[in-house]
Amino acid sequence: MSYHELAVERIKNIDAKQYIGVSNKRYSEFRSRGEYEVDARLIAEYYRRVGAYLQFISKEVTSIYAGMDMLIGYKMVDNEWDELLVKCPNFVEIDCMLMKLISIHYLRWCTLLDNSNNIALQFLDIYEPMIILFERGGGRISTHHHELVGGFGAFSRSIDAKRGDKKPIDISDNALKTIIEEIELAEAYLVEHKKGNLTEKYCIRCGNRLIIHYNNKFGQQWYKIKCETKDCFDNNFS
C-alpha cells in the first residue's frame, strides 16, 4: 500500500465514538489526568518536529493550522474537506475542526511521500504525534485567542522554529503507557496520604522514593509529588 492509502486507513479507523458529545465538555470530564499528560507530550513532540522542519526550510514560525506542504508552496483545493468525509466517513460525526484539518494535511503530506518529494522524505513522520493523539481520543483540540484550549498553556497557536532545539520525546506505546501508570500511581498515593496512610511509594521510572510536598498559595492547597532522583517524576496535584 502507498503512504496515502495507509494514512487513509489510519484515519478511517479512528473511533468516532471518542469524540461524539464532548465538544462542550471540559477535558477533565472525558480524559483522565494520565491521558491528559500523554496528550500534552504528543503535542509537544509534534511542535518539536515542526520546529525542526521550520529550521530546515529556513522559516521562523508557522501556525498550527498550516499544513507542512503549504510551507513549501503547495495549496489546498476547495473540495478537500468534502473529500475527507468521503474517504473517512467516520469523520462526519466528529465536530473537531482542527483535528479534521490536520488529518487533511497529513493525507496531503503522504501524497508528497508517494511522489518521492525530497523534503517530505526527510520528515517522514512529522505528523505521527498528532495522528497518535487522534487515535487515542485526544483530538478535541481547538484554539482560543493565541493558545490551545484545554489547559495546554505551553502551546500557542504559533509554532516557533526554536521548538526544534528541544530534546525528542519518546512517544512509543510503552513510554505513553508509563506516563499514564505513573500519574495513576501518584494520584492513588495522594489519596491514601490524605487518609493518613504514610506508606511510601516508589517511582515507576527509577525505583527511588516519591516525596509529597505541601503547598499553599492564596488559600488553596496543592501538592507536588516528586521523585528523589533529579529530573525524574515531578508533577503537581490538587
Short mmCIF file of C-alpha atoms in Angstrom, two decimals:
data_model
loop_
_atom_site.label_atom_id
_atom_site.label_comp_id
_atom_site.label_asym_id
_atom_site.label_seq_id
_atom_site.Cartn_x
_atom_site.Cartn_y
_atom_site.Cartn_z
CA MET A 1 0.00 0.00 0.00
CA SER A 2 1.09 3.56 -0.63
CA TYR A 3 1.75 6.08 2.14
CA HIS A 4 -1.52 7.81 1.27
CA GLU A 5 -3.53 4.58 1.33
CA LEU A 6 -2.07 3.60 4.70
CA ALA A 7 -2.84 7.08 6.03
CA VAL A 8 -6.46 6.88 4.87
CA GLU A 9 -6.82 3.54 6.65
CA ARG A 10 -5.48 5.01 9.88
CA ILE A 11 -7.85 7.97 9.72
CA LYS A 12 -10.80 5.71 8.83
CA ASN A 13 -10.07 3.55 11.87
CA ILE A 14 -10.23 6.41 14.37
CA ASP A 15 -13.15 5.65 16.67
CA ALA A 16 -15.65 8.48 16.25
CA LYS A 17 -17.38 7.48 19.49
CA GLN A 18 -14.46 9.00 21.40
CA TYR A 19 -15.44 12.44 20.10
CA ILE A 20 -19.23 12.43 19.95
CA GLY A 21 -20.80 14.69 22.56
CA VAL A 22 -17.55 16.05 24.01
CA SER A 23 -17.29 19.38 22.19
CA ASN A 24 -18.79 21.31 25.13
CA LYS A 25 -17.14 19.31 27.89
CA ARG A 26 -14.03 20.15 29.85
CA TYR A 27 -11.08 17.83 29.33
CA SER A 28 -11.37 16.52 32.88
CA GLU A 29 -14.84 15.21 32.06
CA PHE A 30 -13.67 12.78 29.39
CA ARG A 31 -9.88 12.46 29.76
CA SER A 32 -8.07 11.10 32.80
CA ARG A 33 -5.14 13.03 34.23
CA GLY A 34 -2.77 10.43 32.79
CA GLU A 35 -4.34 10.67 29.35
CA TYR A 36 -4.10 14.45 29.55
CA GLU A 37 -0.37 14.18 30.31
CA VAL A 38 0.07 11.90 27.31
CA ASP A 39 -1.87 14.34 25.12
CA ALA A 40 0.46 17.15 26.16
CA ARG A 41 3.56 15.05 25.41
CA LEU A 42 2.27 14.20 21.95
CA ILE A 43 1.51 17.83 21.17
CA ALA A 44 4.95 18.85 22.44
CA GLU A 45 6.65 16.30 20.19
CA TYR A 46 4.63 17.50 17.19
CA TYR A 47 5.69 21.08 17.91
CA ARG A 48 9.31 19.92 18.19
CA ARG A 49 9.16 18.12 14.85
CA VAL A 50 7.54 21.10 13.17
CA GLY A 51 10.22 23.33 14.69
CA ALA A 52 12.96 21.14 13.22
CA TYR A 53 11.18 21.26 9.86
CA LEU A 54 10.93 25.05 10.01
CA GLN A 55 14.65 25.28 10.65
CA PHE A 56 15.29 23.04 7.64
CA ILE A 57 13.21 25.19 5.28
CA SER A 58 14.52 28.44 6.85
CA LYS A 59 11.23 29.69 8.26
CA GLU A 60 10.87 31.19 11.72
CA VAL A 61 7.28 30.41 12.58
CA THR A 62 4.07 28.81 11.36
CA SER A 63 0.51 28.33 12.57
CA ILE A 64 -0.89 25.08 13.91
CA TYR A 65 -3.50 25.47 11.16
CA ALA A 66 -0.93 25.40 8.35
CA GLY A 67 -0.01 22.23 6.51
CA MET A 68 3.65 21.37 6.13
CA ASP A 69 3.22 21.09 2.36
CA MET A 70 1.77 24.61 2.24
CA LEU A 71 5.03 25.94 3.66
CA ILE A 72 6.87 24.73 0.57
CA GLY A 73 4.41 26.10 -1.97
CA TYR A 74 1.54 23.62 -2.22
CA LYS A 75 -2.05 24.84 -1.91
CA MET A 76 -5.28 23.26 -0.73
CA VAL A 77 -8.14 22.89 -3.19
CA ASP A 78 -11.74 23.80 -2.41
CA ASN A 79 -13.17 20.28 -2.22
CA GLU A 80 -10.65 18.74 0.20
CA TRP A 81 -12.98 19.00 3.19
CA ASP A 82 -15.66 17.11 1.27
CA GLU A 83 -13.15 14.54 0.05
CA LEU A 84 -12.04 13.84 3.62
CA LEU A 85 -15.59 12.91 4.60
CA VAL A 86 -15.93 10.66 1.55
CA LYS A 87 -12.66 8.85 2.25
CA CYS A 88 -13.18 8.79 6.02
CA PRO A 89 -16.95 8.71 6.74
CA ASN A 90 -16.25 8.26 10.45
CA PHE A 91 -15.31 11.96 10.49
CA VAL A 92 -18.85 13.02 9.54
CA GLU A 93 -19.93 12.72 13.18
CA ILE A 94 -16.80 14.34 14.61
CA ASP A 95 -17.11 18.04 15.42
CA CYS A 96 -13.40 18.81 15.78
CA MET A 97 -12.35 21.23 13.05
CA LEU A 98 -8.65 21.33 13.87
CA MET A 99 -8.47 17.55 14.03
CA LYS A 100 -10.05 17.31 10.58
CA LEU A 101 -7.75 19.98 9.17
CA ILE A 102 -4.58 18.32 10.47
CA SER A 103 -5.82 15.00 9.10
CA ILE A 104 -6.20 16.60 5.66
CA HIS A 105 -2.68 17.98 5.91
CA TYR A 106 -1.43 14.53 6.94
CA LEU A 107 -3.02 12.92 3.88
CA ARG A 108 -1.56 15.59 1.62
CA TRP A 109 1.88 15.04 3.15
CA CYS A 110 1.59 11.32 2.45
CA THR A 111 0.84 12.13 -1.18
CA LEU A 112 4.16 14.00 -1.31
CA LEU A 113 5.85 10.94 0.18
CA ASP A 114 4.35 8.77 -2.55
CA ASN A 115 5.68 11.26 -5.09
CA SER A 116 9.17 10.95 -3.54
CA ASN A 117 9.33 14.62 -2.57
CA ASN A 118 12.83 15.09 -1.16
CA ILE A 119 11.79 17.40 1.68
CA ALA A 120 8.86 15.22 2.74
CA LEU A 121 11.06 12.13 2.78
CA GLN A 122 13.38 13.82 5.27
CA PHE A 123 10.44 14.47 7.60
CA LEU A 124 8.62 11.22 7.03
CA ASP A 125 6.86 11.03 10.41
CA ILE A 126 6.27 14.70 11.14
CA TYR A 127 2.53 14.15 11.70
CA GLU A 128 2.88 10.93 13.69
CA PRO A 129 2.43 12.50 17.17
CA MET A 130 -0.85 14.13 16.14
CA ILE A 131 -2.24 11.02 14.48
CA ILE A 132 -1.43 9.03 17.61
CA LEU A 133 -3.18 11.77 19.61
CA PHE A 134 -6.29 11.44 17.46
CA GLU A 135 -6.24 7.64 17.65
CA ARG A 136 -6.02 7.77 21.45
CA GLY A 137 -9.01 10.10 21.82
CA GLY A 138 -7.13 13.34 22.49
CA GLY A 139 -8.05 15.12 19.28
CA ARG A 140 -10.60 17.54 20.66
CA ILE A 141 -8.15 20.41 20.50
CA SER A 142 -9.00 23.93 19.43
CA THR A 143 -7.61 27.42 19.84
CA HIS A 144 -8.83 30.48 21.69
CA HIS A 145 -7.01 33.76 21.31
CA HIS A 146 -3.39 32.63 20.96
CA GLU A 147 -3.32 29.28 22.77
CA LEU A 148 -4.64 25.75 22.54
CA VAL A 149 -7.80 25.33 24.60
CA GLY A 150 -7.84 22.82 27.44
CA GLY A 151 -5.08 23.95 29.73
CA PHE A 152 -2.31 23.37 27.21
CA GLY A 153 -0.92 26.78 28.08
CA ALA A 154 2.57 25.82 26.96
CA PHE A 155 1.36 25.65 23.37
CA SER A 156 0.48 28.74 21.40
CA ARG A 157 -1.31 28.56 18.07
CA SER A 158 2.00 29.63 16.53
CA ILE A 159 4.84 27.12 16.32
CA ASP A 160 8.32 28.62 16.53
CA ALA A 161 11.36 27.16 14.82
CA LYS A 162 13.13 27.20 18.20
CA ARG A 163 10.93 24.28 19.20
CA GLY A 164 13.20 22.19 17.02
CA ASP A 165 16.04 22.68 19.51
CA LYS A 166 14.24 20.70 22.20
CA LYS A 167 15.06 17.11 23.07
CA PRO A 168 12.97 14.48 21.22
CA ILE A 169 10.19 12.93 23.30
CA ASP A 170 9.67 9.18 23.36
CA ILE A 171 6.13 8.57 22.08
CA SER A 172 6.34 4.80 21.83
CA ASP A 173 3.40 2.80 23.17
CA ASN A 174 5.46 1.73 26.17
CA ALA A 175 6.53 5.29 27.00
CA LEU A 176 2.97 6.61 26.82
CA LYS A 177 1.72 3.70 28.92
CA THR A 178 4.34 4.52 31.56
CA ILE A 179 3.22 8.15 31.72
CA ILE A 180 -0.35 7.07 32.50
CA GLU A 181 0.76 4.47 35.04
CA GLU A 182 2.98 6.89 36.97
CA ILE A 183 0.21 9.50 37.12
CA GLU A 184 -2.24 6.87 38.37
CA LEU A 185 0.29 5.74 40.98
CA ALA A 186 0.82 9.32 42.17
CA GLU A 187 -2.92 10.00 42.33
CA ALA A 188 -3.53 6.85 44.38
CA TYR A 189 -0.56 7.71 46.62
CA LEU A 190 -2.01 11.15 47.34
CA VAL A 191 -5.48 9.77 48.09
CA GLU A 192 -4.04 7.35 50.65
CA HIS A 193 -1.76 10.02 52.08
CA LYS A 194 -4.72 12.33 52.69
CA LYS A 195 -6.38 9.50 54.60
CA GLY A 196 -3.39 9.30 56.91
CA ASN A 197 -1.69 6.31 55.29
CA LEU A 198 2.03 7.16 55.36
CA THR A 199 3.17 4.11 53.41
CA GLU A 200 5.84 5.20 50.95
CA LYS A 201 5.54 4.76 47.21
CA TYR A 202 8.32 4.37 44.69
CA CYS A 203 8.89 5.80 41.23
CA ILE A 204 7.98 3.60 38.28
CA ARG A 205 10.81 5.06 36.21
CA CYS A 206 13.78 4.63 38.54
CA GLY A 207 12.55 2.87 41.69
CA ASN A 208 13.51 5.69 44.05
CA ARG A 209 11.17 7.16 46.65
CA LEU A 210 8.36 9.57 45.77
CA ILE A 211 8.07 12.56 48.10
CA ILE A 212 4.88 14.57 48.67
CA HIS A 213 5.39 18.30 49.20
CA TYR A 214 2.62 20.55 50.52
CA ASN A 215 1.99 23.96 49.01
CA ASN A 216 -0.50 26.63 49.97
CA LYS A 217 -0.94 29.80 47.96
CA PHE A 218 -3.82 32.24 48.05
CA GLY A 219 -5.67 29.94 50.43
CA GLN A 220 -5.58 27.00 48.04
CA GLN A 221 -3.68 23.85 48.96
CA TRP A 222 -1.98 21.73 46.35
CA TYR A 223 0.68 19.07 46.32
CA LYS A 224 3.86 18.36 44.42
CA ILE A 225 4.81 14.71 44.09
CA LYS A 226 8.45 14.43 43.18
CA CYS A 227 10.92 11.61 42.76
CA GLU A 228 14.13 11.76 44.79
CA THR A 229 16.05 11.33 41.54
CA LYS A 230 16.89 14.60 39.82
CA ASP A 231 14.99 15.28 36.58
CA CYS A 232 12.66 12.33 37.13
CA PHE A 233 8.94 12.31 38.01
CA ASP A 234 7.76 15.75 39.15
CA ASN A 235 4.11 16.75 38.99
CA ASN A 236 1.52 18.89 40.76
CA PHE A 237 -1.81 17.64 42.09
CA SER A 238 -4.76 19.24 43.85
#
